[in-house]
mmCIF file with all atom_site columns, C-alpha atoms in Angstrom:
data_model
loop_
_atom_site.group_PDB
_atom_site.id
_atom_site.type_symbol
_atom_site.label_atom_id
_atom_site.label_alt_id
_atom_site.label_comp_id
_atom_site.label_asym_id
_atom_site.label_entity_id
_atom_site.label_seq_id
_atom_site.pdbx_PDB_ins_code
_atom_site.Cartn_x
_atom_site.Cartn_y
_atom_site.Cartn_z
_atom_site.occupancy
_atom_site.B_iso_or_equiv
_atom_site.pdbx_formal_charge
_atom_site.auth_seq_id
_atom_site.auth_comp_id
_atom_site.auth_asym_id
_atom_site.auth_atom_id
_atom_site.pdbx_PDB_model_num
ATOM 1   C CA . UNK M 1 1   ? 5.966   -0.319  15.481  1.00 38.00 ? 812 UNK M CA 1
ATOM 2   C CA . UNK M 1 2   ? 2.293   -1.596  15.846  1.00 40.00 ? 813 UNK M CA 1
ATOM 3   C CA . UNK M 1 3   ? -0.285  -0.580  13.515  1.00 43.00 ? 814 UNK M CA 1
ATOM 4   C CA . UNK M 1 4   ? -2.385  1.304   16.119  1.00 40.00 ? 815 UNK M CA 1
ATOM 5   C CA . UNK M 1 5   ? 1.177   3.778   16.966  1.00 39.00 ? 816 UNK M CA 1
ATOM 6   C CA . UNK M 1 6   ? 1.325   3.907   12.948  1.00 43.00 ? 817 UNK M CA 1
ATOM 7   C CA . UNK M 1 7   ? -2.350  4.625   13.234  1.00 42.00 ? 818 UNK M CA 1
ATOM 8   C CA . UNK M 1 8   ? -1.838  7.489   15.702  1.00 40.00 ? 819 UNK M CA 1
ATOM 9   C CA . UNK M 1 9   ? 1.535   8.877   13.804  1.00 45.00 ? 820 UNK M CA 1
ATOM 10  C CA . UNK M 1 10  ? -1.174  9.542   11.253  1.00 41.00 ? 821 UNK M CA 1
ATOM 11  C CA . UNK M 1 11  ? -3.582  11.389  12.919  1.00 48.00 ? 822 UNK M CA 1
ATOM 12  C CA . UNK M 1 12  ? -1.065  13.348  13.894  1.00 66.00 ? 823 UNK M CA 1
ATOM 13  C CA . UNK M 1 13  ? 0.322   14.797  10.525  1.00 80.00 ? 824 UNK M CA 1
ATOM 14  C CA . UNK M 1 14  ? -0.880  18.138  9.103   1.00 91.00 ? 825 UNK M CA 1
ATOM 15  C CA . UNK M 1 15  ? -1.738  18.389  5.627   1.00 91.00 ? 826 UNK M CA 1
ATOM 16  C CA . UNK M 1 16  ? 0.981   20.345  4.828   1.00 93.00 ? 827 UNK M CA 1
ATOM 17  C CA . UNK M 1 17  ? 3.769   17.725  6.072   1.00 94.00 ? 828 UNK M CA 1
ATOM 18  C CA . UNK M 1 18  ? 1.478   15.075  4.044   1.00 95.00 ? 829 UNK M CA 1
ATOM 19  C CA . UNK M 1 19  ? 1.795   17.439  1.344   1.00 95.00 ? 830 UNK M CA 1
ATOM 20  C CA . UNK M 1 20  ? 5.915   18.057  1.472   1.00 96.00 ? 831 UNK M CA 1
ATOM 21  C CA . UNK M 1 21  ? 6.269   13.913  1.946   1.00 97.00 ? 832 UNK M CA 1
ATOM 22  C CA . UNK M 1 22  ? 4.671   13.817  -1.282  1.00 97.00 ? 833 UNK M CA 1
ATOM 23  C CA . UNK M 1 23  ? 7.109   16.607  -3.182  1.00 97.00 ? 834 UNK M CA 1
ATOM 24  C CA . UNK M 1 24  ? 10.170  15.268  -1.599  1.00 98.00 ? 835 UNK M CA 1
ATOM 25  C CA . UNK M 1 25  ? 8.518   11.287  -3.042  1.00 98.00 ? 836 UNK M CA 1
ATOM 26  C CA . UNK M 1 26  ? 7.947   12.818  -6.732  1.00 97.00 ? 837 UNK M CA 1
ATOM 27  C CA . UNK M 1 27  ? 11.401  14.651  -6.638  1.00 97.00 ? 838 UNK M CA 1
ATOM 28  C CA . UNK M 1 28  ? 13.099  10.995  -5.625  1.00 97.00 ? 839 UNK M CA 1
ATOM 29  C CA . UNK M 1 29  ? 10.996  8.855   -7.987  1.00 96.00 ? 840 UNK M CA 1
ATOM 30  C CA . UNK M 1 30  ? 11.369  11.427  -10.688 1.00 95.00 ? 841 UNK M CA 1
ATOM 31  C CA . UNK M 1 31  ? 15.333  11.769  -10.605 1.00 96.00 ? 842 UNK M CA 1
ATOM 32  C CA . UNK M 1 32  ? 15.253  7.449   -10.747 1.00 93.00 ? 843 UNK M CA 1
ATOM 33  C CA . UNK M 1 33  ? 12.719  7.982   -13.551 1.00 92.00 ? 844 UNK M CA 1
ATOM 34  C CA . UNK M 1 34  ? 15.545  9.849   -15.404 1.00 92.00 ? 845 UNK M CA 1
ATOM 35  C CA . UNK M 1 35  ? 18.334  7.498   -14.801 1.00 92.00 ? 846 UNK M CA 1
ATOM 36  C CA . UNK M 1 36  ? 15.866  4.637   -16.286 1.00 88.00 ? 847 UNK M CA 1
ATOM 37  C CA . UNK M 1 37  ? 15.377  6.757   -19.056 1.00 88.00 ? 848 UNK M CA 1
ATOM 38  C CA . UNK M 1 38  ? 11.718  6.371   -18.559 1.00 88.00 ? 849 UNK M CA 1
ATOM 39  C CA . UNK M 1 39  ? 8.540   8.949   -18.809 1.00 87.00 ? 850 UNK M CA 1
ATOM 40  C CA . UNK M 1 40  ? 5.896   9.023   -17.000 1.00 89.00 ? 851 UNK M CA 1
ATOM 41  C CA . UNK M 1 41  ? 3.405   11.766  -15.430 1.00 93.00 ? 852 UNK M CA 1
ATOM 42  C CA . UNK M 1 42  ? 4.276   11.841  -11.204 1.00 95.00 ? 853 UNK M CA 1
ATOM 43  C CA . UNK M 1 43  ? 0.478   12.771  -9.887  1.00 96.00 ? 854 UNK M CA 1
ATOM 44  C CA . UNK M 1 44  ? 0.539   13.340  -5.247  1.00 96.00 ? 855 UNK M CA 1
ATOM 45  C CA . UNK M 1 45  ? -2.208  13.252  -3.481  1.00 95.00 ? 856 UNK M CA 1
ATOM 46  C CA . UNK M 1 46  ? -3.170  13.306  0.254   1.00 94.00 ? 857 UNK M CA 1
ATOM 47  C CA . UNK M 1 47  ? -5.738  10.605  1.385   1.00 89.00 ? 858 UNK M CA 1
ATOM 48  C CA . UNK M 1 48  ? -6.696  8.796   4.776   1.00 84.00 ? 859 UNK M CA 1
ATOM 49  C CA . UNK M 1 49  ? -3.088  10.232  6.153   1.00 89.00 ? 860 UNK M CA 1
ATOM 50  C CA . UNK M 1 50  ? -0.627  9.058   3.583   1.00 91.00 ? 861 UNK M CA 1
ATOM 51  C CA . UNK M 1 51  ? 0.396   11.165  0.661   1.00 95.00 ? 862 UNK M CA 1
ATOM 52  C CA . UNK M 1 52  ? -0.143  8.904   -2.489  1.00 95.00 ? 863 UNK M CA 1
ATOM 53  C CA . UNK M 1 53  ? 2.330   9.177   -5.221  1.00 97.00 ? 864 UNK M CA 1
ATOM 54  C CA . UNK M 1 54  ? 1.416   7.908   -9.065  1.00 95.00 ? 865 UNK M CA 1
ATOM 55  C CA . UNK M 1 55  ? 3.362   7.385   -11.428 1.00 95.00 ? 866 UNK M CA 1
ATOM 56  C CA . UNK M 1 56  ? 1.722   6.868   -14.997 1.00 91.00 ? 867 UNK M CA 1
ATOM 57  C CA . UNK M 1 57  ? 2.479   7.397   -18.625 1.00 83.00 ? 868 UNK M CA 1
ATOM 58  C CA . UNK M 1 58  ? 0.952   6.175   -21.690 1.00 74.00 ? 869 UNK M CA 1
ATOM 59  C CA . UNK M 1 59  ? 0.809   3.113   -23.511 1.00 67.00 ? 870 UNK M CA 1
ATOM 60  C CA . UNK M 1 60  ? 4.210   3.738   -25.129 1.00 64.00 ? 871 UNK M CA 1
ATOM 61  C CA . UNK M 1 61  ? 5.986   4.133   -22.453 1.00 66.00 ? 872 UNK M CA 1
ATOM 62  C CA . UNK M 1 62  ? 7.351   1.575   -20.588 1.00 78.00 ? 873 UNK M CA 1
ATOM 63  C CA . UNK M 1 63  ? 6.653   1.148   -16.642 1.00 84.00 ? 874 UNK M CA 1
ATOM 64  C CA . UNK M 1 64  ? 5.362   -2.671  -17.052 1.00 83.00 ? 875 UNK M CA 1
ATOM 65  C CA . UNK M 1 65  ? 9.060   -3.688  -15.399 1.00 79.00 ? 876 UNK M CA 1
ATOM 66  C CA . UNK M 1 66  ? 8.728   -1.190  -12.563 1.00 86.00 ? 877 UNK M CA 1
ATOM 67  C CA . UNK M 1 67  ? 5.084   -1.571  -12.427 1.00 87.00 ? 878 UNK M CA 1
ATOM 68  C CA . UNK M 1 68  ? 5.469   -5.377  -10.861 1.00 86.00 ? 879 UNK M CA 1
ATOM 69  C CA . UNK M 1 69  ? 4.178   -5.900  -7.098  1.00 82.00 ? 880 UNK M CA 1
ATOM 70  C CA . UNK M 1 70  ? 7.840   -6.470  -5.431  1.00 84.00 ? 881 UNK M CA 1
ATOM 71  C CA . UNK M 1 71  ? 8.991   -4.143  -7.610  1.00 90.00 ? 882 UNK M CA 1
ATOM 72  C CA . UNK M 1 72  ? 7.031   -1.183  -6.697  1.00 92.00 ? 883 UNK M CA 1
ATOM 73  C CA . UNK M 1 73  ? 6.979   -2.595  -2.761  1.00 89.00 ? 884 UNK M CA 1
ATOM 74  C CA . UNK M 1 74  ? 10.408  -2.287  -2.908  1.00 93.00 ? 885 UNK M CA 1
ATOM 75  C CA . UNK M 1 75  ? 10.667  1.799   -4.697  1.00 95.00 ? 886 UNK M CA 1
ATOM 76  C CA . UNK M 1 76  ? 7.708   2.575   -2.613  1.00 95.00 ? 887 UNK M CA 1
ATOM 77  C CA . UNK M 1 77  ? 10.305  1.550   0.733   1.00 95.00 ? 888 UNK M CA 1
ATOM 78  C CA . UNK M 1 78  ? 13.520  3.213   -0.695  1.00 97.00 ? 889 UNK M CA 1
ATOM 79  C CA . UNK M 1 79  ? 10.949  6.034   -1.265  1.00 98.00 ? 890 UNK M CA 1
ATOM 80  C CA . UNK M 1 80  ? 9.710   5.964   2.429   1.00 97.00 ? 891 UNK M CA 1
ATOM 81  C CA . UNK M 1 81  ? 13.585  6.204   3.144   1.00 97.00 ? 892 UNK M CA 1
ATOM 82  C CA . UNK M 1 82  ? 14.123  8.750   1.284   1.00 97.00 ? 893 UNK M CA 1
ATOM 83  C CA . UNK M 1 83  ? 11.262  11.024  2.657   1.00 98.00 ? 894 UNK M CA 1
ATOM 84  C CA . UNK M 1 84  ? 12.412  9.993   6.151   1.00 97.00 ? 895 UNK M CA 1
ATOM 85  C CA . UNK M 1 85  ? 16.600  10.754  5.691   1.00 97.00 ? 896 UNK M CA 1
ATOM 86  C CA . UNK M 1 86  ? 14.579  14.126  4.604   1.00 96.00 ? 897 UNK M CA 1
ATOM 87  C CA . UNK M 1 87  ? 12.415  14.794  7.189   1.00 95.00 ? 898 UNK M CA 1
ATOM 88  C CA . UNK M 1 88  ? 12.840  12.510  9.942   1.00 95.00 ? 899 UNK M CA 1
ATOM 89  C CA . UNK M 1 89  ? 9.937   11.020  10.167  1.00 94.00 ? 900 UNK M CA 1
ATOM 90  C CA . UNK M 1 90  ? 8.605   7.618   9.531   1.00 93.00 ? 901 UNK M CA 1
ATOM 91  C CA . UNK M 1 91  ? 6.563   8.112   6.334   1.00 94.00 ? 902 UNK M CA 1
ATOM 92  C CA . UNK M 1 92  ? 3.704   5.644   5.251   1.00 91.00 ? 903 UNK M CA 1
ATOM 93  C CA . UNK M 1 93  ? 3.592   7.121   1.591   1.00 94.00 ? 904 UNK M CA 1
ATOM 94  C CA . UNK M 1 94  ? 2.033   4.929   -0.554  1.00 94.00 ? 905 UNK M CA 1
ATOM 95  C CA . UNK M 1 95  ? 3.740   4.550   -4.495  1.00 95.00 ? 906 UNK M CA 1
ATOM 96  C CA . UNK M 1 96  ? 1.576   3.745   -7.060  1.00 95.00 ? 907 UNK M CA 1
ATOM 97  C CA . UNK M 1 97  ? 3.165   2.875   -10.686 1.00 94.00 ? 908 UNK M CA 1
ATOM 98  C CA . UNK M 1 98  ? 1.155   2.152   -13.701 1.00 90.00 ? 909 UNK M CA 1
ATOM 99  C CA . UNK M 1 99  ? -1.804  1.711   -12.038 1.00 89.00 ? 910 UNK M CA 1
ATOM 100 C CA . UNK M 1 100 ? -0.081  -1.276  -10.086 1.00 89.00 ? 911 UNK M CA 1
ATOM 101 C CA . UNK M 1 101 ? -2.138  -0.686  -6.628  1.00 87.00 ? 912 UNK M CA 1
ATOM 102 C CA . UNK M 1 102 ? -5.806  -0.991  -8.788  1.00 88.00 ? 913 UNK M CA 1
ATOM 103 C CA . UNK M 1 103 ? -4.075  -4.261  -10.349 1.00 89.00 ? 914 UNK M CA 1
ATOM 104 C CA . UNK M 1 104 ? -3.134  -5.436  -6.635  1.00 89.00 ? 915 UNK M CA 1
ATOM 105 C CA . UNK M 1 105 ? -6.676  -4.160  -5.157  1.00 91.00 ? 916 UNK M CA 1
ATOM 106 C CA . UNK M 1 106 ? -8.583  -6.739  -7.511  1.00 94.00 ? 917 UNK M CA 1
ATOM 107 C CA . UNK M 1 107 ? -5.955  -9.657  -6.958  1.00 94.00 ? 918 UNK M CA 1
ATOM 108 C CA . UNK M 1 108 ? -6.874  -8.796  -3.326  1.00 95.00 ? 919 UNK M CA 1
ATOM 109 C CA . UNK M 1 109 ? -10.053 -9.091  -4.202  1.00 97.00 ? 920 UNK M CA 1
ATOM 110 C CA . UNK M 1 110 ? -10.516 -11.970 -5.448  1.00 97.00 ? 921 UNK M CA 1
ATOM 111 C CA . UNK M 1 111 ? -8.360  -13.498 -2.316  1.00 97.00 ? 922 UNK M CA 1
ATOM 112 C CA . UNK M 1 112 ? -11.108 -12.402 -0.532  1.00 97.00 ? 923 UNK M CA 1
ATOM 113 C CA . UNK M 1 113 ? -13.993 -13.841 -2.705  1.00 97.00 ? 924 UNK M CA 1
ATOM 114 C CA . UNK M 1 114 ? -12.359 -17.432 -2.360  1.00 97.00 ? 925 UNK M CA 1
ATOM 115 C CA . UNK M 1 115 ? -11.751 -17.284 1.359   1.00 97.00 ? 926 UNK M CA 1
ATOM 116 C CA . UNK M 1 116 ? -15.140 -15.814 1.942   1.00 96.00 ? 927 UNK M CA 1
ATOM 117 C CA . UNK M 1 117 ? -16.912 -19.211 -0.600  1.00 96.00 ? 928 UNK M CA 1
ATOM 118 C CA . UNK M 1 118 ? -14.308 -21.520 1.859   1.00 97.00 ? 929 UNK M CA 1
ATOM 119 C CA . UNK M 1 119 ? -16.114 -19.858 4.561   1.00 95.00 ? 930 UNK M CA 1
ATOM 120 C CA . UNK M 1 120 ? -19.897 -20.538 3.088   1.00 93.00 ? 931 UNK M CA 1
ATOM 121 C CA . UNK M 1 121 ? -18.752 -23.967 2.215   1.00 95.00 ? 932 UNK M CA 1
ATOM 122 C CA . UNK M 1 122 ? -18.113 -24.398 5.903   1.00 95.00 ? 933 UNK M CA 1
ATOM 123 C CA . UNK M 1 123 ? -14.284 -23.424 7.587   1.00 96.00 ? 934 UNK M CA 1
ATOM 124 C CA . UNK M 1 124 ? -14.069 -22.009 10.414  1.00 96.00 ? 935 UNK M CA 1
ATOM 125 C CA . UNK M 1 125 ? -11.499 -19.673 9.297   1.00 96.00 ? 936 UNK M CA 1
ATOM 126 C CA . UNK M 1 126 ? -9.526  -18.944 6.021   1.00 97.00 ? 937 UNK M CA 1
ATOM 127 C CA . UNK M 1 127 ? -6.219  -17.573 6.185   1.00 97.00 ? 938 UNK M CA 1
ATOM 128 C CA . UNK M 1 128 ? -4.717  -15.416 3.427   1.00 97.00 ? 939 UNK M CA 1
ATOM 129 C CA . UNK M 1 129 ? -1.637  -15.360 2.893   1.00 96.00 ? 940 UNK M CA 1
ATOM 130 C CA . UNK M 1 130 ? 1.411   -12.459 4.081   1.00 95.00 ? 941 UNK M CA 1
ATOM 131 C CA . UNK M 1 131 ? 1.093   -9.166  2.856   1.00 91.00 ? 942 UNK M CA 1
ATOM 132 C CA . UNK M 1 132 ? 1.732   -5.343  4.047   1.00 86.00 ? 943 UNK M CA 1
ATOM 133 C CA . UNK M 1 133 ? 0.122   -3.350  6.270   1.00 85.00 ? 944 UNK M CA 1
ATOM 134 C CA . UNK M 1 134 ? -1.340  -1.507  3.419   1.00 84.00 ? 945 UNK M CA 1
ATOM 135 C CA . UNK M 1 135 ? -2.565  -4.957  1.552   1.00 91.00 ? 946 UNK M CA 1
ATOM 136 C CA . UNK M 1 136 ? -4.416  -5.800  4.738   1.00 94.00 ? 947 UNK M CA 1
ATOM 137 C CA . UNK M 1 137 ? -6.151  -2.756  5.095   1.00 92.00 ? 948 UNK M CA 1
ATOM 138 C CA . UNK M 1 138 ? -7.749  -3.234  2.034   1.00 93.00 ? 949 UNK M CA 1
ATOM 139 C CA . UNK M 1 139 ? -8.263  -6.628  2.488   1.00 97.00 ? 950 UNK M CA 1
ATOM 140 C CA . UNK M 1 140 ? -10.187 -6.104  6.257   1.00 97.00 ? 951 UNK M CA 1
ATOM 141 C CA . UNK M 1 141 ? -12.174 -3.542  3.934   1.00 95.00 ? 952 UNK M CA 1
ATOM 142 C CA . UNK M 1 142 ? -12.968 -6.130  1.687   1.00 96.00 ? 953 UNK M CA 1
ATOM 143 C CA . UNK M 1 143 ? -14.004 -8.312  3.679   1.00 97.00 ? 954 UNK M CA 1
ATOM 144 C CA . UNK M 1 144 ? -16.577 -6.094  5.823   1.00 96.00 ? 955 UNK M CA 1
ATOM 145 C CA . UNK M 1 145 ? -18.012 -5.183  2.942   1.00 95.00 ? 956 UNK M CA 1
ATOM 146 C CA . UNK M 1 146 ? -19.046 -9.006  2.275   1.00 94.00 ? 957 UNK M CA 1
ATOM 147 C CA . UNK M 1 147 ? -20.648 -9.021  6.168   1.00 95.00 ? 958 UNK M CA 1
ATOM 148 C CA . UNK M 1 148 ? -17.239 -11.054 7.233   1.00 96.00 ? 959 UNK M CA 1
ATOM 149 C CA . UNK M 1 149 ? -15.140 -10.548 10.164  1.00 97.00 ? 960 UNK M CA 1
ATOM 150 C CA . UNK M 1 150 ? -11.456 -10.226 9.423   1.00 97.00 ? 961 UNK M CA 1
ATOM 151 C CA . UNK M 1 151 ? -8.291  -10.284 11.636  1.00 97.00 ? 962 UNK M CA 1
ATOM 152 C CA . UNK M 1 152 ? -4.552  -9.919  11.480  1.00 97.00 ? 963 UNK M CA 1
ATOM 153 C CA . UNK M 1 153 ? -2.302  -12.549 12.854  1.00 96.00 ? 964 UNK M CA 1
ATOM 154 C CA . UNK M 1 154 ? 1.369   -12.965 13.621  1.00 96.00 ? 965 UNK M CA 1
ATOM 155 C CA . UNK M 1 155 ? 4.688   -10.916 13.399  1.00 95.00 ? 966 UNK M CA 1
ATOM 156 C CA . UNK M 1 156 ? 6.449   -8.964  11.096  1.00 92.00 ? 967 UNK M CA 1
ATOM 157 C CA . UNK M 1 157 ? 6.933   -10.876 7.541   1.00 89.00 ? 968 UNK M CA 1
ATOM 158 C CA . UNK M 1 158 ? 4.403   -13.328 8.567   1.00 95.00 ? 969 UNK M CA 1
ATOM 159 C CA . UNK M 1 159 ? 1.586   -11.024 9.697   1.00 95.00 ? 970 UNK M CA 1
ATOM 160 C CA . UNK M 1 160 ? -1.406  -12.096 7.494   1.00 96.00 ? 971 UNK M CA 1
ATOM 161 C CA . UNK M 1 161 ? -5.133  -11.633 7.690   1.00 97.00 ? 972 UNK M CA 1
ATOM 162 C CA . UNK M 1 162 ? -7.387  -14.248 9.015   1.00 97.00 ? 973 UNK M CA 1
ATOM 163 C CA . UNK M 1 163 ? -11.257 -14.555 7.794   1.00 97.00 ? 974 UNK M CA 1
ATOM 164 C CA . UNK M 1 164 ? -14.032 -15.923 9.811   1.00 96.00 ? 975 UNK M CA 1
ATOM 165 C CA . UNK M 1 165 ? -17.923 -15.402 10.254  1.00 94.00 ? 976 UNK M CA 1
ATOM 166 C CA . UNK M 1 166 ? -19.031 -12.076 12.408  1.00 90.00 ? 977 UNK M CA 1
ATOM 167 C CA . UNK M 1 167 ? -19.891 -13.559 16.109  1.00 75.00 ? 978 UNK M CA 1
#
């Protein structure tokens, strides 16, 4: 599926099938949360389309293992699959565990502040490096914000974003 049909599957969903993605993603995360024998505090929320699911606890607790970038990629898919054997619909739920998707935002981040001083040094282009949908989102925000120009490139696994100068 392209990310401009994703795009449109968006638009399409009412709040209130945002909102039951989200209760059917707290009930799964919660009942893996109890095997684990782990706390933590399930917050949903609805933004830009997606229903955002958080998982966080306090300092005690101990979410560091399932708080690791594959790790949470991969519960935030099962998750997805979960929502969709439910409802059947493709869901683009994003899971956030211990504050995991802030920590990713400023690795992203600072991706972009190195490709944008390989740009001011002079390339043409600087290509990051594969990431999610999701990740490159952020990323082509990133980079607008610095007065860039940003594109994705290639297929599936490989797709990755692409920085150059505007015009």
């Amino acid at each position: 599926m392209t990310d401009v049909k994703q795009d449109q599957d968006t638009e399409e969903r009412t709040l209130s099938q945002i909102e039951e993605e989200g209760d059917i993603a707290a009930d799964y995360i919660e009942e893996l949360l109890d095997i684990c024998d782990l706390d933590g505090d399930i917050d949903i929320d609805a933004r830009n389309g997606r229903a955002y699911v958080s998982v966080n606890a306090g300092d005690d607790a101990n979410l560091e293992l399932l708080s690791k970038p594959d790790t949470v990629n991969a519960l935030q898919e099962l998750t997805r699959l979960a929502v969709q054997s439910r409802t059947g619909a493709f869901s683009r739920l994003i899971l956030d565990i211990g504050g995991s998707r802030d920590a990713r935002r400023t690795e992203l981040a600072a991706l972009v502040s190195r490709a944008a001083e390989r740009i001011e040094g002079g390339a043409a282009e600087a290509a990051l490096p594969p990431m999610s949908s999701y990740e490159r989102k952020l990323v082509h925000d990133l980079v607008a914000e610095r007065g860039l120009h940003s594109a994705s490139r290639g297929e599936g696994a490989d797709r990755h974003t692409v920085i150059t100068r505007v015009g």
